[in-house]
Amino acid sequence: MLASYPSSRCSFSSIALLPLLLALLAAVAPVAAQDDDDDLSWVLFDREQFDGNTALDDSGDVQLFWKTGDEYSTFGFAARSEGYLALGFSETGAMTGADIVVGYQGPSGEFVLENRFAEGFVQPELSNEQRYNIRFKEGDQRDGVTAFVFEKKNKADCLQNQVDVTKDSWQWFIYAFSDENTFAQHEEGKYGNKYVKLGASKTISVNEVRDIEDADEFTIVQPEVTIPTNETTYCYTLHKLPEGKKNFILSERPSSSNELLHHLVVYSCFGLSDEVKATAGSEPNCDYETFVNPCTGFLTEWAPGMSGRTFEDGYGKPFGSDSYEYVMLETHYNNPDGIEGETDSSGYTFVYDDKQVETEIGTLTLGDIQVTGWYLEPGKEIVSRSTVCTPECTKNWPSDGITAFSIFFHMHARGVNQRVQIIRDGKEIEPLLSIRSFEYDYQYSKSIPEVKLFPGDRLITTCEFDTSGDDEPVPGGLGSQDEMCFAWVDYYPANEVLICSQIDMSGFPDSPINGTAAYCLEANGSQENSTFPSESLTAPFESLPESGNTCALATMEGDESSDDNDDDPTQVTSSTSETSSPSSASSILVSFSWTMFTVMAPLALMCLSQLL
């Protein structure tokens, strides 16, 4: 064993090292604390350049950042993955129609960013235009993380394969990631979607169920039925609502218990006879072909893809003896395979209060309320059907108008696109809402920036269908194999107008109107006084200039660009950043400081103990 002896040099150096050790500890402590508090330090780019951030997954391993702008908005996307990373801008939360950005590390270590478009639930194709819709800023893949930053054009030049950014409201995002850099179908558990609020516009309806303090709730449930083996079945049950002169629904939560359920609708009932009221609590009436639903107001609906929703503080849907005290629950079952023995008892739970809210919400029904009696031409990629809400009806709104804040569109499997145009003083203005790439299994109530509608406005609801797979005319009808076209608009303040549309009167021989009539139904109004002739059904108007249809021009401009990557439409950058991100710089400082401390501290302490 070698003997050890005290050293005067050692004791001197230990004293000299103490100030440096204290300085190193001071440097390490705040940065280490920052890393402990900031669980996003693994993100490879500078997070300070963004205004917004959210996790797209439940674990927080997929992070989205954004900063909206006038022409372009900037997005940062990062995931704990060692392979490709994909982010899609979607109209509905589905792959169909999604405008997708894919980033990955190339075979030579370069980072590659691609713009792709999904025609459906298939592998997205590379977009022809790679320079203007998406502009690449930076990307990297290291330390088990893939991350990139890009700019996205807010208004699409080519809506056939691009999507607008709803920078002032809510945007659906889809995502996928992998541990492989070859872009392929995503693996189970490595994909998802999320509805994200990008802008600062006011939100009134949130597509989630939230707890509300000091509120009550009630549930309406259809008594259990055995679902018939018929392909289409509708069942109806009448329900009495809680007592009170005026209550307010604050939140809605559907409960569906069988996959054969096509939809749930809750109708508000005005002016019911005592005979009809007496049926409340009875067994479901599933003889839908002879049953006439006496309830005409629309309260809410569930369809595939939808969840519950909650209104923000100060908003609520009124009910009670001042308006309506009964609702009709409609359940639609689709059983094309004739499955036997299936049962269901679906329903709805409502959170409500009797305290007066600041703003009362109403729902306006637009679209083809005459569900049957019309047909779509077969063998066409796009077949349109439109209905008009006429000025004679909207003049019944309050004098200062109404404010729309969310819309629920409904079609069936052939539905492709849907929109509601606003015609004011003979001129078309910005639409109330327009969506493309409708997906039946991804329906939802879409929040929009508030839109003011005025008495005298004309609203045109148009649905576009793909009948290319049909050899026979496609009927409008109640069955899932048929088609529908509805738009339900949530607005404030609530008023008496329930439905604004049109009806073909040719099937009513006793009607004085021959042909199409305007239809305007108010609460407690009679059906007989709801139809009338209107020139507005066919009156011409000045259309908005066409936009979002410059696909050929966008591609041509891209082809003529003097970009160095003309032979490769994807955008490439080096995977090595010129400057370290704040998180990377912090990690370097911590690593260096801690290394120096662990080397020098034992020496200094040992020597100091010898002196003492």
Coordinates of C-alpha atoms in Angstrom, one line a residue:
M1 CA 0.0 0.0 0.0
L2 CA 1.3 3.4 -0.9
A3 CA 1.4 5.9 1.9
S4 CA -0.2 9.3 1.4
Y5 CA 1.2 12.6 2.7
P6 CA -0.3 16.0 3.2
S7 CA 0.8 18.6 0.6
S8 CA 0.9 22.3 1.1
R9 CA 0.2 22.8 -2.6
C10 CA -2.9 20.7 -2.3
S11 CA -4.2 22.7 0.6
F12 CA -3.5 26.0 -1.2
S13 CA -5.3 24.8 -4.4
S14 CA -8.3 23.6 -2.4
I15 CA -8.8 27.0 -1.0
A16 CA -8.4 28.6 -4.4
L17 CA -10.9 26.2 -6.0
L18 CA -13.8 27.0 -3.6
P19 CA -14.9 30.3 -5.2
L20 CA -14.9 28.5 -8.6
L21 CA -16.9 25.6 -7.2
L22 CA -19.5 28.0 -5.8
A23 CA -19.8 29.8 -9.2
L24 CA -20.3 26.5 -10.9
L25 CA -23.0 25.5 -8.5
A26 CA -24.7 28.9 -9.1
A27 CA -24.6 28.2 -12.9
V28 CA -25.9 24.7 -12.6
A29 CA -28.7 25.3 -10.1
P30 CA -31.0 27.7 -12.1
V31 CA -30.5 25.9 -15.4
A32 CA -31.2 22.5 -13.8
A33 CA -34.2 23.9 -12.1
Q34 CA -35.4 25.3 -15.4
D35 CA -35.1 21.8 -17.0
D36 CA -37.0 20.3 -14.2
D37 CA -39.8 22.8 -14.6
D38 CA -39.8 22.9 -18.4
D39 CA -40.6 19.5 -19.7
L40 CA -40.4 20.7 -23.3
S41 CA -36.6 21.2 -23.1
W42 CA -36.3 18.2 -25.5
V43 CA -37.8 20.1 -28.4
L44 CA -35.0 20.9 -30.9
F45 CA -36.1 24.3 -32.1
D46 CA -36.4 27.7 -30.4
R47 CA -39.9 27.6 -28.8
E48 CA -39.8 31.4 -28.0
Q49 CA -40.7 32.2 -31.6
F50 CA -44.3 30.9 -31.1
D51 CA -47.4 32.2 -29.4
G52 CA -49.2 29.0 -28.9
N53 CA -48.5 25.4 -27.9
T54 CA -50.4 22.2 -27.2
A55 CA -49.7 18.5 -26.9
L56 CA -51.5 16.5 -29.6
D57 CA -51.3 13.2 -27.6
D58 CA -52.1 12.3 -24.1
S59 CA -48.5 11.6 -23.0
G60 CA -47.1 15.0 -24.2
D61 CA -44.6 13.3 -26.6
V62 CA -46.1 15.0 -29.7
Q63 CA -46.0 18.8 -29.4
L64 CA -47.4 21.5 -31.7
F65 CA -46.4 25.2 -31.7
W66 CA -47.8 28.0 -33.8
K67 CA -47.8 31.7 -34.5
T68 CA -50.5 33.0 -36.9
G69 CA -49.8 35.6 -39.5
D70 CA -51.6 37.5 -42.2
E71 CA -50.6 35.5 -45.3
Y72 CA -48.7 32.7 -43.7
S73 CA -48.7 31.1 -40.2
T74 CA -45.7 29.5 -38.7
F75 CA -45.8 26.0 -37.1
G76 CA -43.3 24.0 -35.1
F77 CA -43.8 20.3 -34.7
A78 CA -41.8 17.9 -32.5
A79 CA -42.1 14.3 -31.3
R80 CA -40.1 11.8 -29.4
S81 CA -39.5 9.6 -32.4
E82 CA -36.5 8.5 -34.4
G83 CA -38.2 8.4 -37.8
Y84 CA -40.6 10.4 -39.9
L85 CA -43.1 12.8 -38.4
A86 CA -46.3 13.9 -40.2
L87 CA -48.7 16.7 -39.4
G88 CA -52.0 17.2 -41.3
F89 CA -54.4 20.1 -41.6
S90 CA -57.8 18.5 -41.9
E91 CA -61.4 19.8 -42.3
T92 CA -62.9 17.1 -40.2
G93 CA -60.2 15.3 -38.2
A94 CA -60.1 12.6 -40.8
M95 CA -57.3 11.7 -43.3
T96 CA -59.6 12.4 -46.2
G97 CA -58.7 15.8 -47.7
A98 CA -55.9 16.4 -45.3
D99 CA -53.1 18.8 -46.3
I100 CA -50.0 17.0 -44.8
V101 CA -46.5 18.0 -44.0
V102 CA -44.0 15.1 -43.6
G103 CA -40.5 15.5 -42.2
Y104 CA -37.7 12.9 -42.0
Q105 CA -34.0 12.4 -42.2
G106 CA -32.7 11.4 -45.6
P107 CA -30.1 8.7 -46.3
S108 CA -27.3 11.2 -46.4
G109 CA -28.2 12.8 -43.1
E110 CA -30.1 15.7 -44.7
F111 CA -33.5 16.7 -43.3
V112 CA -36.3 16.4 -45.9
L113 CA -39.7 18.1 -45.7
E114 CA -42.6 17.1 -48.1
N115 CA -46.1 18.4 -48.7
R116 CA -48.6 15.6 -49.3
F117 CA -52.3 15.3 -49.8
A118 CA -54.6 12.5 -48.7
E119 CA -57.4 11.5 -51.1
G120 CA -58.8 9.2 -48.4
F121 CA -57.7 6.6 -45.9
V122 CA -54.7 5.7 -48.1
Q123 CA -51.1 6.7 -48.2
P124 CA -51.0 10.5 -49.0
E125 CA -49.6 11.4 -52.4
L126 CA -46.8 13.9 -53.0
S127 CA -48.3 17.3 -53.9
N128 CA -47.3 18.8 -57.2
E129 CA -46.6 22.2 -55.7
Q130 CA -43.9 22.2 -53.0
R131 CA -42.9 25.8 -52.7
Y132 CA -45.7 28.1 -51.8
N133 CA -48.3 26.2 -49.8
I134 CA -45.6 25.0 -47.4
R135 CA -42.3 26.9 -46.8
F136 CA -39.6 25.0 -44.9
K137 CA -37.6 26.8 -42.2
E138 CA -35.6 24.2 -40.3
G139 CA -35.6 20.6 -39.3
D140 CA -33.5 18.1 -37.3
Q141 CA -33.5 14.5 -36.0
R142 CA -31.3 13.6 -33.0
D143 CA -31.4 12.4 -29.5
G144 CA -34.6 10.4 -30.1
V145 CA -36.5 13.5 -31.4
T146 CA -37.7 14.6 -34.8
A147 CA -38.7 18.2 -35.1
F148 CA -39.2 20.8 -37.8
V149 CA -40.5 24.3 -38.4
F150 CA -42.5 25.5 -41.4
E151 CA -44.8 28.2 -42.7
K152 CA -48.3 27.3 -44.1
K153 CA -50.2 29.6 -46.4
N154 CA -53.5 30.6 -44.7
K155 CA -55.7 30.8 -47.8
A156 CA -55.2 27.8 -50.1
D157 CA -54.4 28.4 -53.8
C158 CA -55.7 24.9 -54.7
L159 CA -58.5 23.5 -52.6
Q160 CA -58.3 20.3 -54.5
N161 CA -55.2 19.3 -52.5
Q162 CA -54.7 22.1 -50.0
V163 CA -56.6 23.2 -46.9
D164 CA -57.1 26.7 -45.5
V165 CA -55.7 27.5 -42.0
T166 CA -58.5 28.5 -39.7
K167 CA -56.2 30.9 -37.9
D168 CA -58.9 32.9 -36.1
S169 CA -60.7 29.9 -34.7
W170 CA -60.5 26.1 -34.4
Q171 CA -58.4 23.8 -36.6
W172 CA -58.4 20.0 -36.9
F173 CA -54.9 18.4 -36.9
I174 CA -54.0 14.8 -37.6
Y175 CA -50.6 13.4 -36.8
A176 CA -48.4 10.3 -37.2
F177 CA -44.9 9.4 -36.2
S178 CA -42.5 6.4 -36.6
D179 CA -39.1 5.1 -35.6
E180 CA -38.3 4.6 -39.3
N181 CA -37.5 7.3 -41.8
T182 CA -39.3 5.6 -44.6
F183 CA -42.7 7.1 -45.0
A184 CA -45.3 4.3 -44.7
Q185 CA -48.6 3.5 -43.0
H186 CA -48.5 4.5 -39.3
E187 CA -48.3 1.9 -36.6
E188 CA -50.9 1.3 -33.9
G189 CA -50.6 3.9 -31.1
K190 CA -48.5 6.3 -33.2
Y191 CA -51.2 8.5 -34.7
G192 CA -54.2 10.6 -33.7
N193 CA -56.0 13.9 -34.1
K194 CA -57.0 16.9 -32.1
Y195 CA -59.2 20.0 -32.5
V196 CA -57.1 23.0 -31.6
K197 CA -58.0 26.7 -31.1
L198 CA -55.4 28.7 -33.0
G199 CA -56.8 32.2 -32.8
A200 CA -58.2 34.5 -30.2
S201 CA -61.8 34.7 -31.4
K202 CA -64.4 34.1 -28.8
T203 CA -65.5 30.5 -28.4
I204 CA -69.1 29.8 -27.1
S205 CA -69.4 26.1 -27.8
V206 CA -66.6 23.7 -26.8
N207 CA -66.7 20.1 -28.1
E208 CA -66.0 18.5 -24.7
V209 CA -67.9 17.9 -21.5
R210 CA -66.8 20.1 -18.6
D211 CA -67.8 20.1 -15.0
I212 CA -70.1 23.0 -14.0
E213 CA -70.4 23.9 -10.4
D214 CA -73.8 24.3 -8.7
A215 CA -75.7 23.0 -11.7
D216 CA -78.2 20.1 -12.0
E217 CA -78.6 17.5 -14.6
F218 CA -81.3 15.4 -16.2
T219 CA -81.1 12.4 -18.5
I220 CA -83.5 11.3 -21.2
V221 CA -83.2 7.6 -22.2
Q222 CA -85.0 5.5 -24.7
P223 CA -86.3 2.4 -22.9
E224 CA -84.4 -0.6 -24.2
V225 CA -85.5 -1.9 -27.5
T226 CA -84.5 -4.9 -29.6
I227 CA -83.3 -3.5 -32.8
P228 CA -85.3 -4.8 -35.8
T229 CA -83.6 -6.7 -38.5
N230 CA -84.8 -4.2 -41.0
E231 CA -82.1 -2.1 -42.6
T232 CA -83.6 1.2 -41.5
T233 CA -85.5 1.8 -38.2
Y234 CA -86.5 5.0 -36.5
C235 CA -87.8 5.0 -32.9
Y236 CA -89.4 7.9 -31.0
T237 CA -90.0 8.6 -27.3
L238 CA -91.5 11.7 -25.8
H239 CA -89.9 13.1 -22.5
K240 CA -91.0 15.7 -20.0
L241 CA -88.3 18.2 -19.0
P242 CA -87.7 19.4 -15.4
E243 CA -90.2 21.9 -14.1
G244 CA -89.6 25.6 -14.2
K245 CA -90.6 28.8 -16.0
K246 CA -87.2 29.2 -17.5
N247 CA -84.2 26.9 -17.3
F248 CA -81.0 26.8 -19.3
I249 CA -79.0 23.9 -20.8
L250 CA -75.3 24.5 -20.2
S251 CA -73.8 21.2 -21.4
E252 CA -74.8 18.1 -23.5
R253 CA -73.5 14.6 -23.2
P254 CA -74.8 11.8 -25.5
S255 CA -74.7 8.1 -24.6
S256 CA -74.8 5.6 -27.4
S257 CA -74.7 1.9 -26.6
N258 CA -74.8 0.1 -29.9
E259 CA -72.8 0.3 -33.1
L260 CA -76.0 0.0 -35.2
L261 CA -77.0 3.5 -34.0
H262 CA -76.8 5.9 -37.0
H263 CA -77.8 9.0 -35.0
L264 CA -79.6 10.6 -32.1
V265 CA -81.7 13.7 -32.4
V266 CA -83.5 15.6 -29.7
Y267 CA -86.3 17.8 -30.9
S268 CA -87.9 20.6 -28.9
C269 CA -91.8 20.4 -28.9
F270 CA -94.0 23.4 -29.1
G271 CA -97.8 23.5 -28.8
L272 CA -98.4 19.9 -28.1
S273 CA -101.9 18.6 -27.5
D274 CA -102.8 17.0 -24.2
E275 CA -103.2 13.7 -26.1
V276 CA -99.6 13.8 -27.3
K277 CA -98.3 14.9 -23.9
A278 CA -99.9 11.8 -22.4
T279 CA -97.5 9.6 -24.4
A280 CA -94.5 10.8 -22.4
G281 CA -92.8 7.9 -20.8
S282 CA -94.4 5.3 -23.1
E283 CA -92.5 2.6 -24.9
P284 CA -90.6 3.6 -28.1
N285 CA -92.7 4.0 -31.2
C286 CA -90.6 2.3 -33.9
D287 CA -93.4 2.3 -36.5
Y288 CA -91.7 5.3 -38.2
E289 CA -93.3 4.9 -41.6
T290 CA -96.7 5.9 -40.2
F291 CA -95.5 8.0 -37.2
V292 CA -95.7 11.8 -37.6
N293 CA -93.2 13.6 -35.4
P294 CA -95.1 16.6 -33.9
C295 CA -91.9 18.2 -32.6
T296 CA -90.2 20.6 -35.0
G297 CA -87.5 22.5 -33.1
F298 CA -83.9 21.2 -33.0
L299 CA -82.2 20.9 -29.6
T300 CA -79.2 18.7 -30.3
E301 CA -77.9 15.7 -32.2
W302 CA -75.3 12.9 -32.0
A303 CA -73.8 11.3 -35.1
P304 CA -70.6 9.3 -35.6
G305 CA -67.5 11.3 -34.6
M306 CA -69.4 13.6 -32.2
S307 CA -68.8 14.0 -28.5
G308 CA -70.5 16.1 -25.8
R309 CA -70.2 19.8 -25.7
T310 CA -70.3 22.6 -23.2
F311 CA -71.3 26.3 -23.6
E312 CA -69.0 28.9 -22.1
D313 CA -70.0 30.9 -19.0
G314 CA -72.9 33.2 -19.6
Y315 CA -74.5 31.2 -22.4
G316 CA -77.3 28.6 -22.4
K317 CA -80.2 27.1 -24.3
P318 CA -83.6 28.0 -22.7
F319 CA -86.4 25.6 -21.9
G320 CA -89.4 25.7 -19.6
S321 CA -93.0 26.8 -19.5
D322 CA -92.0 30.0 -21.2
S323 CA -90.9 28.1 -24.3
Y324 CA -91.1 24.3 -24.4
E325 CA -91.5 21.6 -21.7
Y326 CA -91.2 18.4 -23.8
V327 CA -88.6 16.9 -26.1
M328 CA -88.8 14.0 -28.6
L329 CA -85.8 11.6 -28.7
E330 CA -85.3 10.1 -32.2
T331 CA -83.0 7.1 -32.6
H332 CA -82.0 5.8 -36.1
Y333 CA -80.7 2.3 -36.4
N334 CA -78.9 1.1 -39.5
N335 CA -78.9 -2.7 -39.8
P336 CA -78.0 -3.6 -43.4
D337 CA -76.9 -7.2 -42.4
G338 CA -80.1 -8.0 -40.6
I339 CA -78.3 -8.8 -37.3
E340 CA -80.7 -10.4 -34.7
G341 CA -80.9 -9.9 -31.0
E342 CA -79.2 -6.5 -30.8
T343 CA -80.5 -4.1 -28.1
D344 CA -80.1 -0.4 -27.4
S345 CA -81.1 2.2 -24.8
S346 CA -79.3 5.3 -25.9
G347 CA -80.0 8.8 -24.6
Y348 CA -78.7 12.2 -23.6
T349 CA -77.7 13.8 -20.4
F350 CA -78.1 17.6 -20.0
V351 CA -76.5 19.9 -17.4
Y352 CA -78.8 22.8 -16.6
D353 CA -79.5 25.7 -14.3
D354 CA -82.5 28.0 -13.5
K355 CA -80.3 31.0 -13.2
Q356 CA -80.7 33.5 -16.0
V357 CA -77.8 33.5 -18.4
E358 CA -76.5 36.7 -20.1
T359 CA -77.1 35.3 -23.6
E360 CA -79.7 32.8 -24.8
I361 CA -78.8 30.4 -27.6
G362 CA -81.0 29.2 -30.4
T363 CA -80.6 26.7 -33.2
L364 CA -81.7 27.4 -36.8
T365 CA -82.4 24.4 -39.2
L366 CA -81.3 24.9 -42.8
G367 CA -81.1 22.4 -45.6
D368 CA -83.4 19.9 -47.2
I369 CA -86.1 19.4 -44.6
Q370 CA -88.2 17.6 -47.2
V371 CA -86.1 14.5 -46.8
T372 CA -87.8 12.4 -49.4
G373 CA -89.0 13.1 -53.0
W374 CA -85.8 14.1 -54.6
Y375 CA -83.0 12.2 -56.4
L376 CA -79.3 12.6 -57.3
E377 CA -78.0 11.9 -60.7
P378 CA -75.9 8.7 -60.7
G379 CA -72.4 8.3 -62.1
K380 CA -71.1 11.8 -61.3
E381 CA -68.1 12.8 -59.2
I382 CA -70.0 15.9 -58.0
V383 CA -73.7 16.3 -57.9
S384 CA -75.0 19.4 -56.1
R385 CA -78.3 20.1 -54.3
S386 CA -79.2 23.5 -52.8
T387 CA -82.0 24.9 -50.7
V388 CA -82.8 28.6 -50.0
C389 CA -83.7 30.3 -46.7
T390 CA -85.5 33.4 -48.0
P391 CA -85.4 37.0 -46.8
E392 CA -89.1 36.8 -46.0
C393 CA -88.2 34.4 -43.2
T394 CA -85.0 36.1 -41.9
K395 CA -87.0 39.4 -41.6
N396 CA -88.6 37.7 -38.6
W397 CA -85.2 37.9 -36.8
P398 CA -84.6 40.6 -34.2
S399 CA -84.1 44.0 -35.8
D400 CA -80.3 44.0 -35.0
G401 CA -79.9 40.5 -36.4
I402 CA -78.4 37.3 -34.9
T403 CA -74.9 36.1 -34.4
A404 CA -73.9 32.6 -35.6
F405 CA -71.1 30.8 -33.8
S406 CA -71.1 27.1 -34.7
I407 CA -72.5 24.9 -37.4
F408 CA -73.2 21.2 -37.6
F409 CA -73.3 19.8 -41.2
H410 CA -75.0 16.4 -41.9
M411 CA -74.9 14.2 -45.0
H412 CA -74.5 10.5 -45.6
A413 CA -71.8 8.4 -47.1
R414 CA -71.7 10.1 -50.5
G415 CA -71.3 13.6 -49.0
V416 CA -68.2 15.4 -50.2
N417 CA -68.5 19.2 -49.7
Q418 CA -71.0 21.5 -48.0
R419 CA -71.5 25.3 -47.6
V420 CA -73.9 28.0 -46.5
Q421 CA -73.7 31.1 -48.6
I422 CA -74.9 34.6 -47.5
I423 CA -76.6 36.8 -50.0
R424 CA -77.0 40.4 -48.8
D425 CA -78.6 43.1 -50.9
G426 CA -78.2 41.0 -54.0
K427 CA -74.5 40.3 -53.5
E428 CA -72.7 37.3 -52.1
I429 CA -70.5 38.0 -49.1
E430 CA -68.1 35.6 -47.3
P431 CA -69.9 32.3 -46.6
L432 CA -71.1 31.4 -43.2
L433 CA -69.1 28.2 -43.5
S434 CA -67.7 26.0 -46.2
I435 CA -66.1 22.6 -45.7
R436 CA -64.6 20.1 -48.1
S437 CA -63.9 16.4 -47.8
F438 CA -66.8 15.6 -45.5
E439 CA -66.5 12.2 -43.8
Y440 CA -69.6 10.5 -42.3
D441 CA -67.7 9.0 -39.4
Y442 CA -66.1 12.3 -38.4
Q443 CA -69.0 14.6 -37.9
Y444 CA -68.9 17.4 -35.4
S445 CA -70.2 20.9 -34.5
K446 CA -67.7 23.3 -36.0
S447 CA -67.0 26.5 -34.0
I448 CA -66.6 29.5 -36.3
P449 CA -65.6 33.2 -35.7
E450 CA -68.8 35.0 -34.9
V451 CA -70.8 35.9 -38.1
K452 CA -73.5 38.6 -37.9
L453 CA -76.6 37.8 -39.9
F454 CA -79.2 40.5 -40.6
P455 CA -83.0 40.5 -41.3
G456 CA -83.4 40.2 -45.1
D457 CA -80.3 38.0 -45.6
R458 CA -80.7 35.1 -48.0
L459 CA -78.9 31.8 -47.0
I460 CA -78.2 29.1 -49.6
T461 CA -77.3 25.7 -48.2
T462 CA -75.5 23.5 -50.8
C463 CA -74.5 19.8 -50.5
E464 CA -72.2 18.1 -53.0
F465 CA -72.3 14.4 -53.4
D466 CA -70.2 11.8 -55.2
T467 CA -72.5 9.4 -57.1
S468 CA -69.8 7.9 -59.3
G469 CA -70.3 4.5 -57.8
D470 CA -74.1 4.5 -58.4
D471 CA -75.9 3.1 -61.5
E472 CA -79.3 4.2 -60.4
P473 CA -80.6 7.6 -59.2
V474 CA -79.9 8.1 -55.5
P475 CA -82.9 9.1 -53.5
G476 CA -83.1 11.5 -50.6
G477 CA -84.4 9.6 -47.7
L478 CA -84.3 8.4 -44.1
G479 CA -82.1 5.3 -44.7
S480 CA -78.3 5.4 -44.4
Q481 CA -78.1 4.2 -48.0
D482 CA -80.1 7.3 -49.1
E483 CA -78.8 10.9 -48.8
M484 CA -79.6 14.0 -46.7
C485 CA -78.5 17.6 -46.6
F486 CA -78.8 19.5 -43.3
A487 CA -77.1 22.4 -41.6
W488 CA -77.9 23.3 -38.0
V489 CA -76.7 26.8 -37.0
D490 CA -76.2 27.8 -33.4
Y491 CA -76.7 31.5 -32.8
Y492 CA -77.7 34.1 -30.3
P493 CA -80.0 35.7 -29.2
A494 CA -82.6 32.9 -29.4
N495 CA -85.8 33.8 -31.3
E496 CA -88.9 32.2 -32.6
V497 CA -87.6 31.1 -36.1
L498 CA -86.9 27.4 -36.0
I499 CA -86.7 26.4 -39.7
C500 CA -85.9 28.4 -42.8
S501 CA -85.9 26.4 -46.1
Q502 CA -88.0 25.5 -49.1
I503 CA -90.5 22.7 -50.0
D504 CA -91.6 21.2 -53.2
M505 CA -95.4 21.5 -53.1
S506 CA -96.1 19.4 -56.2
G507 CA -96.9 16.5 -54.0
F508 CA -99.7 18.5 -52.2
P509 CA -102.6 18.6 -54.6
D510 CA -104.7 20.9 -52.3
S511 CA -101.9 23.5 -52.1
P512 CA -102.5 26.8 -53.9
I513 CA -98.8 26.9 -54.6
N514 CA -97.7 24.8 -57.6
G515 CA -94.0 24.1 -57.5
T516 CA -91.4 25.1 -54.9
A517 CA -92.4 27.3 -52.0
A518 CA -90.4 29.1 -49.3
Y519 CA -90.8 27.5 -45.8
C520 CA -90.5 29.4 -42.6
L521 CA -91.6 27.7 -39.3
E522 CA -91.7 29.6 -36.0
A523 CA -92.2 28.2 -32.5
N524 CA -95.9 27.7 -32.0
G525 CA -96.5 28.6 -35.6
S526 CA -98.9 26.6 -37.8
Q527 CA -97.7 24.5 -40.8
E528 CA -100.4 26.0 -43.0
N529 CA -99.0 29.5 -42.6
S530 CA -95.4 28.4 -43.0
T531 CA -95.3 28.1 -46.8
F532 CA -95.4 30.9 -49.3
P533 CA -94.2 31.8 -52.8
S534 CA -91.0 33.8 -53.0
E535 CA -89.0 35.2 -55.9
S536 CA -85.9 34.9 -53.8
L537 CA -85.8 31.1 -54.4
T538 CA -84.5 31.7 -57.9
A539 CA -83.4 35.4 -57.9
P540 CA -79.9 36.1 -59.4
F541 CA -77.2 37.6 -57.3
E542 CA -73.6 38.9 -57.7
S543 CA -71.2 36.1 -56.8
L544 CA -68.0 36.4 -55.0
P545 CA -64.8 36.1 -57.1
E546 CA -63.7 32.5 -57.3
S547 CA -60.8 31.6 -55.0
G548 CA -59.0 28.5 -54.0
N549 CA -59.2 27.1 -57.5
T550 CA -55.9 28.2 -59.1
C551 CA -54.3 24.7 -59.0
A552 CA -52.9 24.8 -62.5
L553 CA -51.4 28.3 -61.9
A554 CA -49.9 27.3 -58.6
T555 CA -48.2 24.3 -60.1
M556 CA -47.0 26.3 -63.1
E557 CA -45.5 29.0 -60.8
G558 CA -43.8 26.2 -58.9
D559 CA -42.4 24.7 -62.0
E560 CA -41.0 28.1 -63.2
S561 CA -39.4 28.8 -59.8
S562 CA -35.6 29.2 -60.0
D563 CA -35.1 27.0 -56.9
D564 CA -32.0 24.9 -56.7
N565 CA -34.1 21.8 -56.0
D566 CA -36.0 21.8 -59.4
D567 CA -35.2 18.1 -59.9
D568 CA -36.7 17.3 -56.4
P569 CA -40.0 18.8 -55.4
T570 CA -39.3 18.2 -51.7
Q571 CA -37.6 20.8 -49.5
V572 CA -34.2 19.9 -48.0
T573 CA -31.9 21.4 -45.4
S574 CA -28.9 20.2 -43.5
S575 CA -29.7 18.3 -40.4
T576 CA -27.1 20.3 -38.5
S577 CA -28.3 23.6 -37.1
E578 CA -25.9 26.6 -37.4
T579 CA -26.9 27.8 -33.9
S580 CA -27.9 25.8 -30.9
S581 CA -31.5 26.1 -29.6
P582 CA -32.0 27.5 -26.1
S583 CA -32.6 24.0 -24.8
S584 CA -29.5 22.7 -26.4
A585 CA -27.4 25.6 -25.0
S586 CA -28.8 25.0 -21.6
S587 CA -27.9 21.3 -21.7
I588 CA -24.3 22.1 -22.8
L589 CA -23.9 24.5 -19.9
V590 CA -25.3 22.1 -17.4
S591 CA -23.1 19.2 -18.7
F592 CA -19.9 21.3 -18.6
S593 CA -20.6 22.8 -15.2
W594 CA -21.5 19.5 -13.6
T595 CA -18.4 17.8 -15.1
M596 CA -16.1 20.5 -13.7
F597 CA -17.8 20.3 -10.4
T598 CA -17.6 16.6 -10.0
V599 CA -13.9 16.6 -10.9
M600 CA -12.8 19.4 -8.7
A601 CA -15.1 19.1 -5.7
P602 CA -13.7 15.8 -4.3
L603 CA -10.2 17.1 -4.6
A604 CA -11.0 20.4 -2.9
L605 CA -13.0 18.8 -0.1
M606 CA -10.3 16.2 0.6
C607 CA -7.6 18.8 0.8
L608 CA -9.7 21.1 2.9
S609 CA -10.3 18.3 5.4
Q610 CA -6.6 17.8 5.7
L611 CA -6.1 21.4 6.6
L612 CA -8.8 21.3 9.2

